[in-house]
PDB file of C-alpha atoms in Angstrom:
ATOM      1  CA  MET A 284     -54.634-232.243 191.917  1.00  0.00           C
ATOM      2  CA  LYS A 285     -56.654-234.861 189.901  1.00  0.00           C
ATOM      3  CA  ILE A 286     -59.532-237.075 191.494  1.00  0.00           C
ATOM      4  CA  ALA A 287     -61.066-240.060 189.823  1.00  0.00           C
ATOM      5  CA  ILE A 288     -63.781-241.937 191.111  1.00  0.00           C
ATOM      6  CA  ARG A 289     -64.005-245.227 189.082  1.00  0.00           C
ATOM      7  CA  ARG A 290     -67.131-247.508 188.598  1.00  0.00           C
ATOM      8  CA  LYS A 291     -67.202-250.976 187.618  1.00  0.00           C
ATOM      9  CA  HIS A 292     -69.481-251.910 184.951  1.00  0.00           C
ATOM     10  CA  TYR A 293     -71.262-255.174 184.343  1.00  0.00           C
ATOM     11  CA  THR A 294     -72.141-256.117 180.716  1.00  0.00           C
ATOM     12  CA  PRO A 295     -75.480-258.645 181.035  1.00  0.00           C
ATOM     13  CA  HIS A 296     -75.713-261.706 178.750  1.00  0.00           C
ATOM     14  CA  PRO A 297     -77.438-261.308 176.007  1.00  0.00           C
ATOM     15  CA  ASN A 298     -80.363-263.484 177.182  1.00  0.00           C
ATOM     16  CA  HIS A 299     -80.283-261.731 180.564  1.00  0.00           C
ATOM     17  CA  GLY A 300     -83.932-260.392 181.397  1.00  0.00           C
ATOM     18  CA  ARG A 301     -85.413-262.395 178.925  1.00  0.00           C
ATOM     19  CA  LEU A 302     -84.991-266.112 180.860  1.00  0.00           C
ATOM     20  CA  PRO A 303     -87.022-264.547 184.089  1.00  0.00           C
ATOM     21  CA  VAL A 304     -89.867-263.222 181.467  1.00  0.00           C
ATOM     22  CA  ALA A 305     -89.841-266.897 179.582  1.00  0.00           C
ATOM     23  CA  SER A 306     -90.078-268.629 182.761  1.00  0.00           C
ATOM     24  CA  ALA A 307     -92.784-266.642 184.568  1.00  0.00           C
ATOM     25  CA  THR A 308     -94.607-267.322 180.981  1.00  0.00           C
ATOM     26  CA  VAL A 309     -94.410-271.129 181.405  1.00  0.00           C
ATOM     27  CA  LEU A 310     -95.254-270.956 184.761  1.00  0.00           C
ATOM     28  CA  LEU A 311     -98.588-269.108 184.358  1.00  0.00           C
ATOM     29  CA  VAL A 312     -99.441-271.688 181.410  1.00  0.00           C
ATOM     30  CA  PHE A 313     -99.292-274.906 183.700  1.00  0.00           C
ATOM     31  CA  LEU A 314    -100.842-272.668 186.611  1.00  0.00           C
ATOM     32  CA  ALA A 315    -103.841-272.062 184.237  1.00  0.00           C
ATOM     33  CA  GLN A 316    -104.066-275.805 183.610  1.00  0.00           C
ATOM     34  CA  MET A 317    -104.518-276.724 187.206  1.00  0.00           C
ATOM     35  CA  VAL A 318    -107.229-274.468 187.668  1.00  0.00           C
ATOM     36  CA  PRO A 319    -110.904-276.089 187.051  1.00  0.00           C
ATOM     37  CA  SER A 320    -112.268-275.346 183.955  1.00  0.00           C
ATOM     38  CA  ILE A 321    -115.242-272.506 185.335  1.00  0.00           C
ATOM     39  CA  ALA A 322    -115.315-268.648 183.439  1.00  0.00           C
ATOM     40  CA  ALA A 323    -112.709-266.846 185.263  1.00  0.00           C
ATOM     41  CA  ASP A 324    -115.440-263.896 185.317  1.00  0.00           C
ATOM     42  CA  ARG A 325    -113.760-262.997 188.609  1.00  0.00           C
ATOM     43  CA  GLY A 326    -111.144-263.500 191.280  1.00  0.00           C
ATOM     44  CA  PHE A 327    -107.158-262.931 191.936  1.00  0.00           C
ATOM     45  CA  PHE A 328    -104.831-262.788 188.799  1.00  0.00           C
ATOM     46  CA  VAL A 329    -101.178-262.707 188.826  1.00  0.00           C
ATOM     47  CA  GLY A 330     -98.967-262.144 185.398  1.00  0.00           C
ATOM     48  CA  VAL A 331     -95.843-261.014 183.606  1.00  0.00           C
ATOM     49  CA  THR A 332     -95.429-257.750 181.786  1.00  0.00           C
ATOM     50  CA  ALA A 333     -92.662-256.475 179.156  1.00  0.00           C
ATOM     51  CA  PRO A 334     -92.871-252.666 179.304  1.00  0.00           C
ATOM     52  CA  LEU A 335     -90.957-249.889 177.082  1.00  0.00           C
ATOM     53  CA  ASP A 336     -90.408-246.438 177.818  1.00  0.00           C
ATOM     54  CA  PHE A 337     -89.869-243.451 176.012  1.00  0.00           C
ATOM     55  CA  LEU A 338     -87.832-241.136 178.426  1.00  0.00           C
ATOM     56  CA  ASP A 339     -87.590-237.677 178.363  1.00  0.00           C
ATOM     57  CA  VAL A 340     -84.806-236.596 180.756  1.00  0.00           C
ATOM     58  CA  THR A 341     -83.644-232.839 181.794  1.00  0.00           C
ATOM     59  CA  PHE A 342     -80.909-232.070 183.800  1.00  0.00           C
ATOM     60  CA  GLU A 343     -80.438-228.171 184.831  1.00  0.00           C
ATOM     61  CA  LYS A 344     -77.369-226.811 186.861  1.00  0.00           C
ATOM     62  CA  THR A 345     -77.077-223.529 188.277  1.00  0.00           C
ATOM     63  CA  VAL A 346     -73.839-222.116 189.747  1.00  0.00           C
ATOM     64  CA  ASP A 347     -74.278-219.185 192.412  1.00  0.00           C
ATOM     65  CA  ASN A 348     -71.541-216.930 192.918  1.00  0.00           C
ATOM     66  CA  THR A 349     -73.189-214.072 195.080  1.00  0.00           C
ATOM     67  CA  ASP A 350     -71.496-214.795 198.267  1.00  0.00           C
ATOM     68  CA  PRO A 351     -70.279-212.192 199.391  1.00  0.00           C
ATOM     69  CA  ASN A 352     -67.157-214.157 200.978  1.00  0.00           C
ATOM     70  CA  THR A 353     -66.758-215.952 197.679  1.00  0.00           C
ATOM     71  CA  LEU A 354     -63.146-217.022 196.608  1.00  0.00           C
ATOM     72  CA  VAL A 355     -64.138-217.106 192.852  1.00  0.00           C
ATOM     73  CA  PRO A 356     -62.127-213.960 190.749  1.00  0.00           C
ATOM     74  CA  ALA A 357     -63.464-210.637 190.565  1.00  0.00           C
ATOM     75  CA  SER A 358     -64.177-211.174 186.848  1.00  0.00           C
ATOM     76  CA  ARG A 359     -67.179-213.707 187.803  1.00  0.00           C
ATOM     77  CA  ALA A 360     -67.781-212.909 191.530  1.00  0.00           C
ATOM     78  CA  GLY A 361     -71.280-211.868 192.037  1.00  0.00           C
ATOM     79  CA  GLN A 362     -72.720-213.797 188.938  1.00  0.00           C
ATOM     80  CA  ILE A 363     -74.807-216.507 188.506  1.00  0.00           C
ATOM     81  CA  PHE A 364     -74.339-219.489 185.635  1.00  0.00           C
ATOM     82  CA  GLN A 365     -77.359-221.872 184.272  1.00  0.00           C
ATOM     83  CA  ASP A 366     -76.837-224.228 182.014  1.00  0.00           C
ATOM     84  CA  GLN A 367     -79.282-227.406 181.114  1.00  0.00           C
ATOM     85  CA  GLY A 368     -79.443-230.257 178.807  1.00  0.00           C
ATOM     86  CA  SER A 369     -82.068-232.885 177.724  1.00  0.00           C
ATOM     87  CA  SER A 370     -81.969-235.710 176.162  1.00  0.00           C
ATOM     88  CA  LYS A 371     -84.162-239.019 174.938  1.00  0.00           C
ATOM     89  CA  SER A 372     -84.175-242.654 174.700  1.00  0.00           C
ATOM     90  CA  LEU A 373     -86.081-246.048 174.616  1.00  0.00           C
ATOM     91  CA  THR A 374     -85.564-248.321 177.774  1.00  0.00           C
ATOM     92  CA  TYR A 375     -87.076-251.994 178.009  1.00  0.00           C
ATOM     93  CA  GLY A 376     -87.293-254.269 180.717  1.00  0.00           C
ATOM     94  CA  PHE A 377     -89.848-257.072 182.512  1.00  0.00           C
ATOM     95  CA  GLY A 378     -92.511-256.701 185.052  1.00  0.00           C
ATOM     96  CA  PHE A 379     -94.912-258.882 187.465  1.00  0.00           C
ATOM     97  CA  VAL A 380     -98.168-257.948 188.307  1.00  0.00           C
ATOM     98  CA  ALA A 381    -100.863-259.261 190.752  1.00  0.00           C
ATOM     99  CA  GLY A 382    -104.150-258.274 191.476  1.00  0.00           C
ATOM    100  CA  TYR A 383    -108.299-258.631 192.024  1.00  0.00           C
ATOM    101  CA  HIS A 384    -110.733-258.719 189.243  1.00  0.00           C
ATOM    102  CA  LEU A 385    -114.249-257.983 190.367  1.00  0.00           C
ATOM    103  CA  PRO A 386    -117.222-257.947 187.534  1.00  0.00           C
ATOM    104  CA  PHE A 387    -120.719-255.886 187.661  1.00  0.00           C
ATOM    105  CA  PRO A 388    -123.049-258.827 187.054  1.00  0.00           C
ATOM    106  CA  GLY A 389    -125.700-258.180 184.075  1.00  0.00           C
ATOM    107  CA  THR A 390    -123.965-254.871 183.040  1.00  0.00           C
ATOM    108  CA  GLY A 391    -120.421-256.110 180.937  1.00  0.00           C
ATOM    109  CA  PHE A 392    -118.545-253.960 182.924  1.00  0.00           C
ATOM    110  CA  PHE A 393    -115.660-254.584 185.795  1.00  0.00           C
ATOM    111  CA  ALA A 394    -113.531-252.956 188.405  1.00  0.00           C
ATOM    112  CA  SER A 395    -109.992-254.226 189.366  1.00  0.00           C
ATOM    113  CA  VAL A 396    -107.242-253.492 191.815  1.00  0.00           C
ATOM    114  CA  GLU A 397    -103.407-254.122 190.407  1.00  0.00           C
ATOM    115  CA  PHE A 398    -100.056-254.207 192.030  1.00  0.00           C
ATOM    116  CA  ASP A 399     -97.032-254.426 189.668  1.00  0.00           C
ATOM    117  CA  VAL A 400     -93.341-254.146 189.991  1.00  0.00           C
ATOM    118  CA  GLU A 401     -91.163-253.361 187.212  1.00  0.00           C
ATOM    119  CA  LEU A 402     -87.432-253.950 186.324  1.00  0.00           C
ATOM    120  CA  PRO A 403     -85.948-251.333 183.561  1.00  0.00           C
ATOM    121  CA  ARG A 404     -83.344-252.084 181.543  1.00  0.00           C
ATOM    122  CA  GLY A 405     -81.258-249.112 179.745  1.00  0.00           C
ATOM    123  CA  SER A 406     -80.126-245.481 180.194  1.00  0.00           C
ATOM    124  CA  VAL A 407     -80.580-241.665 178.909  1.00  0.00           C
ATOM    125  CA  ASP A 408     -77.040-240.292 178.610  1.00  0.00           C
ATOM    126  CA  GLY A 409     -76.614-236.679 177.796  1.00  0.00           C
ATOM    127  CA  ARG A 410     -74.280-233.494 178.251  1.00  0.00           C
ATOM    128  CA  LEU A 411     -74.169-230.160 179.754  1.00  0.00           C
ATOM    129  CA  LEU A 412     -71.951-227.613 177.205  1.00  0.00           C
ATOM    130  CA  GLY A 413     -71.110-225.526 180.190  1.00  0.00           C
ATOM    131  CA  ALA A 414     -71.756-221.930 180.872  1.00  0.00           C
ATOM    132  CA  GLY A 415     -68.883-219.464 181.659  1.00  0.00           C
ATOM    133  CA  SER A 416     -66.719-216.352 180.124  1.00  0.00           C
ATOM    134  CA  SER A 417     -63.298-218.968 179.595  1.00  0.00           C
ATOM    135  CA  PRO A 418     -62.932-221.008 176.926  1.00  0.00           C
ATOM    136  CA  GLY A 419     -63.425-223.972 178.482  1.00  0.00           C
ATOM    137  CA  ARG A 420     -66.122-222.789 180.635  1.00  0.00           C
ATOM    138  CA  ASN A 421     -64.638-224.730 183.454  1.00  0.00           C
ATOM    139  CA  LEU A 422     -62.408-222.553 186.101  1.00  0.00           C
ATOM    140  CA  LEU A 423     -63.662-221.968 189.852  1.00  0.00           C
ATOM    141  CA  GLY A 424     -67.522-220.046 189.513  1.00  0.00           C
ATOM    142  CA  GLU A 425     -68.393-221.736 186.111  1.00  0.00           C
ATOM    143  CA  SER A 426     -70.746-223.898 184.946  1.00  0.00           C
ATOM    144  CA  TRP A 427     -68.506-226.578 183.659  1.00  0.00           C
ATOM    145  CA  PRO A 428     -69.549-228.991 181.047  1.00  0.00           C
ATOM    146  CA  GLU A 429     -70.837-232.308 182.338  1.00  0.00           C
ATOM    147  CA  GLU A 430     -71.721-235.720 180.631  1.00  0.00           C
ATOM    148  CA  TRP A 431     -74.575-237.443 182.697  1.00  0.00           C
ATOM    149  CA  SER A 432     -76.869-240.505 182.548  1.00  0.00           C
ATOM    150  CA  PHE A 433     -79.837-241.354 184.084  1.00  0.00           C
ATOM    151  CA  GLU A 434     -80.924-244.932 185.004  1.00  0.00           C
ATOM    152  CA  LYS A 435     -84.199-246.613 186.321  1.00  0.00           C
ATOM    153  CA  LYS A 436     -83.529-249.219 188.594  1.00  0.00           C
ATOM    154  CA  ARG A 437     -87.083-250.424 190.075  1.00  0.00           C
ATOM    155  CA  SER A 438     -90.537-249.144 189.615  1.00  0.00           C
ATOM    156  CA  TYR A 439     -93.525-249.860 191.812  1.00  0.00           C
ATOM    157  CA  GLY A 440     -97.252-248.895 191.463  1.00  0.00           C
ATOM    158  CA  VAL A 441    -100.719-249.573 192.572  1.00  0.00           C
ATOM    159  CA  SER A 442    -103.234-249.459 190.194  1.00  0.00           C
ATOM    160  CA  PHE A 443    -107.322-249.182 189.740  1.00  0.00           C
ATOM    161  CA  LYS A 444    -109.074-250.037 186.532  1.00  0.00           C
ATOM    162  CA  LEU A 445    -112.629-249.418 185.247  1.00  0.00           C
ATOM    163  CA  GLY A 446    -113.930-250.918 182.105  1.00  0.00           C
ATOM    164  CA  GLY A 447    -115.909-253.525 180.087  1.00  0.00           C
ATOM    165  CA  SER A 448    -116.755-255.626 177.088  1.00  0.00           C
ATOM    166  CA  PRO A 449    -120.206-254.564 176.020  1.00  0.00           C
ATOM    167  CA  GLY A 450    -122.177-255.725 172.880  1.00  0.00           C
ATOM    168  CA  PRO A 451    -119.544-256.946 170.180  1.00  0.00           C
ATOM    169  CA  LEU A 452    -116.464-256.767 172.413  1.00  0.00           C
ATOM    170  CA  ASN A 453    -117.943-259.698 174.366  1.00  0.00           C
ATOM    171  CA  PHE A 454    -118.368-261.545 171.416  1.00  0.00           C
ATOM    172  CA  TRP A 455    -114.787-261.135 170.702  1.00  0.00           C
ATOM    173  CA  ASP A 456    -113.732-261.558 174.546  1.00  0.00           C
ATOM    174  CA  LEU A 457    -112.328-258.296 174.393  1.00  0.00           C
ATOM    175  CA  ARG A 458    -112.064-255.953 177.293  1.00  0.00           C
ATOM    176  CA  LEU A 459    -111.183-251.984 177.403  1.00  0.00           C
ATOM    177  CA  TYR A 460    -110.226-250.113 180.448  1.00  0.00           C
ATOM    178  CA  GLY A 461    -109.180-246.829 182.000  1.00  0.00           C
ATOM    179  CA  LEU A 462    -106.517-246.722 184.685  1.00  0.00           C
ATOM    180  CA  ALA A 463    -105.418-244.507 187.593  1.00  0.00           C
ATOM    181  CA  GLY A 464    -102.859-244.988 190.157  1.00  0.00           C
ATOM    182  CA  ILE A 465     -99.693-244.107 192.091  1.00  0.00           C
ATOM    183  CA  ARG A 466     -96.319-244.825 191.112  1.00  0.00           C
ATOM    184  CA  LEU A 467     -92.666-244.715 192.688  1.00  0.00           C
ATOM    185  CA  VAL A 468     -89.971-244.847 190.645  1.00  0.00           C
ATOM    186  CA  GLU A 469     -86.192-245.551 192.361  1.00  0.00           C
ATOM    187  CA  ALA A 470     -83.309-244.362 189.663  1.00  0.00           C
ATOM    188  CA  GLU A 471     -79.966-243.269 189.762  1.00  0.00           C
ATOM    189  CA  PHE A 472     -78.064-240.096 188.290  1.00  0.00           C
ATOM    190  CA  THR A 473     -74.729-239.828 187.362  1.00  0.00           C
ATOM    191  CA  THR A 474     -72.501-236.902 186.200  1.00  0.00           C
ATOM    192  CA  ARG A 475     -68.925-237.082 184.974  1.00  0.00           C
ATOM    193  CA  PHE A 476     -66.982-233.631 185.585  1.00  0.00           C
ATOM    194  CA  ASN A 477     -63.255-231.813 184.994  1.00  0.00           C
ATOM    195  CA  GLY A 478     -62.827-228.662 186.265  1.00  0.00           C
ATOM    196  CA  CYS A 479     -60.970-226.440 188.237  1.00  0.00           C
ATOM    197  CA  LEU A 480     -61.305-225.424 192.016  1.00  0.00           C
ATOM    198  CA  SER A 481     -58.556-222.960 192.664  1.00  0.00           C
ATOM    199  CA  PRO A 482     -59.161-219.158 192.778  1.00  0.00           C
ATOM    200  CA  THR A 483     -56.245-218.728 190.327  1.00  0.00           C
ATOM    201  CA  PRO A 484     -55.895-220.802 186.663  1.00  0.00           C
ATOM    202  CA  CYS A 485     -55.157-224.559 187.071  1.00  0.00           C
ATOM    203  CA  ALA A 486     -51.987-225.737 185.207  1.00  0.00           C
ATOM    204  CA  PRO A 487     -52.838-228.453 182.867  1.00  0.00           C
ATOM    205  CA  GLY A 488     -51.943-231.484 186.016  1.00  0.00           C
ATOM    206  CA  GLU A 489     -54.148-229.468 188.373  1.00  0.00           C
ATOM    207  CA  PHE A 490     -57.698-229.938 187.382  1.00  0.00           C
ATOM    208  CA  THR A 491     -60.187-231.962 189.239  1.00  0.00           C
ATOM    209  CA  SER A 492     -62.063-235.044 187.651  1.00  0.00           C
ATOM    210  CA  GLY A 493     -64.335-237.274 189.100  1.00  0.00           C
ATOM    211  CA  THR A 494     -67.756-239.108 188.895  1.00  0.00           C
ATOM    212  CA  THR A 495     -70.806-238.307 191.471  1.00  0.00           C
ATOM    213  CA  SER A 496     -73.786-240.696 191.905  1.00  0.00           C
ATOM    214  CA  ARG A 497     -76.996-240.120 193.437  1.00  0.00           C
ATOM    215  CA  ASP A 498     -80.110-241.880 194.224  1.00  0.00           C
ATOM    216  CA  GLN A 499     -83.379-240.887 193.198  1.00  0.00           C
ATOM    217  CA  ASP A 500     -86.774-241.257 193.939  1.00  0.00           C
ATOM    218  CA  PHE A 501     -89.801-239.796 191.893  1.00  0.00           C
ATOM    219  CA  LYS A 502     -93.508-240.055 193.290  1.00  0.00           C
ATOM    220  CA  GLY A 503     -96.610-239.350 191.743  1.00  0.00           C
ATOM    221  CA  TYR A 504     -99.933-240.601 189.707  1.00  0.00           C
ATOM    222  CA  VAL A 505    -100.176-242.168 186.237  1.00  0.00           C
ATOM    223  CA  VAL A 506    -102.981-242.548 184.013  1.00  0.00           C
ATOM    224  CA  GLY A 507    -103.835-244.760 180.868  1.00  0.00           C
ATOM    225  CA  ALA A 508    -105.737-247.168 178.831  1.00  0.00           C
ATOM    226  CA  GLY A 509    -105.575-250.884 178.017  1.00  0.00           C
ATOM    227  CA  VAL A 510    -107.338-253.651 175.836  1.00  0.00           C
ATOM    228  CA  GLU A 511    -107.359-257.552 177.085  1.00  0.00           C
ATOM    229  CA  LYS A 512    -107.946-260.558 174.709  1.00  0.00           C
ATOM    230  CA  MET A 513    -109.153-263.699 176.413  1.00  0.00           C
ATOM    231  CA  LEU A 514    -107.111-266.592 175.097  1.00  0.00           C
ATOM    232  CA  GLY A 515    -109.515-269.094 176.943  1.00  0.00           C
ATOM    233  CA  ASP A 516    -111.151-269.276 180.475  1.00  0.00           C
ATOM    234  CA  HIS A 517    -108.105-268.324 182.372  1.00  0.00           C
ATOM    235  CA  ILE A 518    -105.241-266.735 179.927  1.00  0.00           C
ATOM    236  CA  GLY A 519    -105.782-263.219 178.993  1.00  0.00           C
ATOM    237  CA  PHE A 520    -103.180-260.844 176.842  1.00  0.00           C
ATOM    238  CA  ARG A 521    -103.305-257.106 177.460  1.00  0.00           C
ATOM    239  CA  ALA A 522    -101.438-254.156 175.897  1.00  0.00           C
ATOM    240  CA  GLU A 523    -101.363-251.030 177.800  1.00  0.00           C
ATOM    241  CA  MET A 524    -100.442-247.236 177.244  1.00  0.00           C
ATOM    242  CA  ARG A 525     -99.181-244.936 180.676  1.00  0.00           C
ATOM    243  CA  ARG A 526     -98.343-242.026 181.014  1.00  0.00           C
ATOM    244  CA  PRO A 527     -97.261-240.875 184.596  1.00  0.00           C
ATOM    245  CA  LYS A 528     -97.121-237.248 185.945  1.00  0.00           C
ATOM    246  CA  SER A 529     -93.484-235.755 185.129  1.00  0.00           C
ATOM    247  CA  GLY A 530     -91.231-236.593 188.280  1.00  0.00           C
ATOM    248  CA  ASN A 531     -88.541-233.992 189.758  1.00  0.00           C
ATOM    249  CA  GLU A 532     -85.957-234.200 191.900  1.00  0.00           C
ATOM    250  CA  GLN A 533     -84.008-230.888 193.229  1.00  0.00           C
ATOM    251  CA  TRP A 534     -80.784-230.692 195.508  1.00  0.00           C
ATOM    252  CA  THR A 535     -77.840-228.212 196.373  1.00  0.00           C
ATOM    253  CA  THR A 536     -74.560-228.646 196.562  1.00  0.00           C
ATOM    254  CA  PRO A 537     -72.239-226.309 198.608  1.00  0.00           C
ATOM    255  CA  PHE A 538     -68.803-225.733 198.172  1.00  0.00           C
ATOM    256  CA  GLN A 539     -68.411-223.370 201.431  1.00  0.00           C
ATOM    257  CA  GLU A 540     -64.612-223.465 201.157  1.00  0.00           C
ATOM    258  CA  VAL A 541     -64.740-221.593 198.174  1.00  0.00           C
ATOM    259  CA  GLY A 542     -67.986-219.615 198.803  1.00  0.00           C
ATOM    260  CA  VAL A 543     -69.913-220.778 195.752  1.00  0.00           C
ATOM    261  CA  THR A 544     -73.465-223.018 195.555  1.00  0.00           C
ATOM    262  CA  VAL A 545     -74.914-225.176 192.814  1.00  0.00           C
ATOM    263  CA  PRO A 546     -78.328-225.981 192.938  1.00  0.00           C
ATOM    264  CA  ALA A 547     -79.677-228.555 190.510  1.00  0.00           C
ATOM    265  CA  ALA A 548     -82.713-230.625 189.208  1.00  0.00           C
ATOM    266  CA  VAL A 549     -83.478-233.527 187.034  1.00  0.00           C
ATOM    267  CA  THR A 550     -87.061-233.726 185.474  1.00  0.00           C
ATOM    268  CA  ALA A 551     -88.120-237.200 184.087  1.00  0.00           C
ATOM    269  CA  ARG A 552     -91.175-237.279 181.567  1.00  0.00           C
ATOM    270  CA  SER A 553     -92.463-240.844 179.957  1.00  0.00           C
ATOM    271  CA  THR A 554     -94.687-242.674 178.171  1.00  0.00           C
ATOM    272  CA  ASN A 555     -94.828-246.260 179.225  1.00  0.00           C
ATOM    273  CA  VAL A 556     -96.283-248.803 176.300  1.00  0.00           C
ATOM    274  CA  SER A 557     -96.100-252.500 177.664  1.00  0.00           C
ATOM    275  CA  ILE A 558     -98.019-255.902 176.758  1.00  0.00           C
ATOM    276  CA  GLY A 559     -98.636-258.567 179.470  1.00  0.00           C
ATOM    277  CA  LEU A 560     -99.964-262.262 179.745  1.00  0.00           C
ATOM    278  CA  ILE A 561    -102.210-262.748 182.596  1.00  0.00           C
ATOM    279  CA  THR A 562    -103.546-265.551 184.625  1.00  0.00           C
ATOM    280  CA  TYR A 563    -107.222-265.704 186.288  1.00  0.00           C
ATOM    281  CA  PHE A 564    -107.638-267.776 189.352  1.00  0.00           C
TER     282      PHE A 564
END
C-alpha cells in the first residue's frame, strides 16, 4: 500500500515581498511631510522593517516499542530507537511597527513601548538518517529516515525599550537602547516519510509514503539592543539585534493498531538582525 499526499507549492515573483516594503516606505516619507516641523521628542511612531533571521532548528524523534501488546517483530519488540537532526539557514522578510516614544526631559534618556509584526520568507530544511537494525532503517518499529522542513509564517511581539543619546551621541542625533519583550512565532513543520507499517517485511510496492504538516506556536521572551539615527525632525533609521528565547514544541503520535508510540520535538533557536525606517508624529 502506498499513500501519497501532495501539496501545492507557490513560487513567488522575484519582487514579491519587496513591493509592500517599498510602498510603505514611500507612505512614511509622505506622512512625515504632512506633520508640522517640530522636534520629534515624543509621541506615536510607525515604521517598516526588514529582518534577517539566522535560524538553527533541531528535530528529535523517538520510536517506542515497549508496549507489551506491540506487533513489532520480536527482534525489535521492547526496544527504543532515537534519531536527531539539525539544520541552519538564513531567512528574510519584512515587517511593520507601531509604538509610543517618551523622553525624560533634561536627562537625554527615553523609554518606549512597541508592537511589531513580521512576515518571514524562507525555510530550514533537514533530514533524519533513521535508526534501526535493518539496512534501510524503515521497517515497523524503527525510526525511519525522513526529510523535514521548518518555515516561519508570522511573528508578533511587544517590546519595551530604554535608552538615550547623552553627550556626543546627542550631537550626532544617535540613540542607543536596550530592549526586552515577549514574542509569538507561528510556524509550520513538515515531514516526508517512506516505510513499512506491516509486522512482516514489506515487498517493494507495500511501503507507505506520505507528507505530514503541523502548525506550531513558539512563545517566549526576547532581549536585544539597537541604535537609531535621526534623519531630520521626524524620520529615523534604526538597526537592531534580537535574541529570542529558544522555542520548543513537543508532541506524540500513537500507532495503537501496531502498539508503537512516537514522541517528537522541534527546537528553534535564532538570532534576529533588522533594519527599519521610522516616522514620528
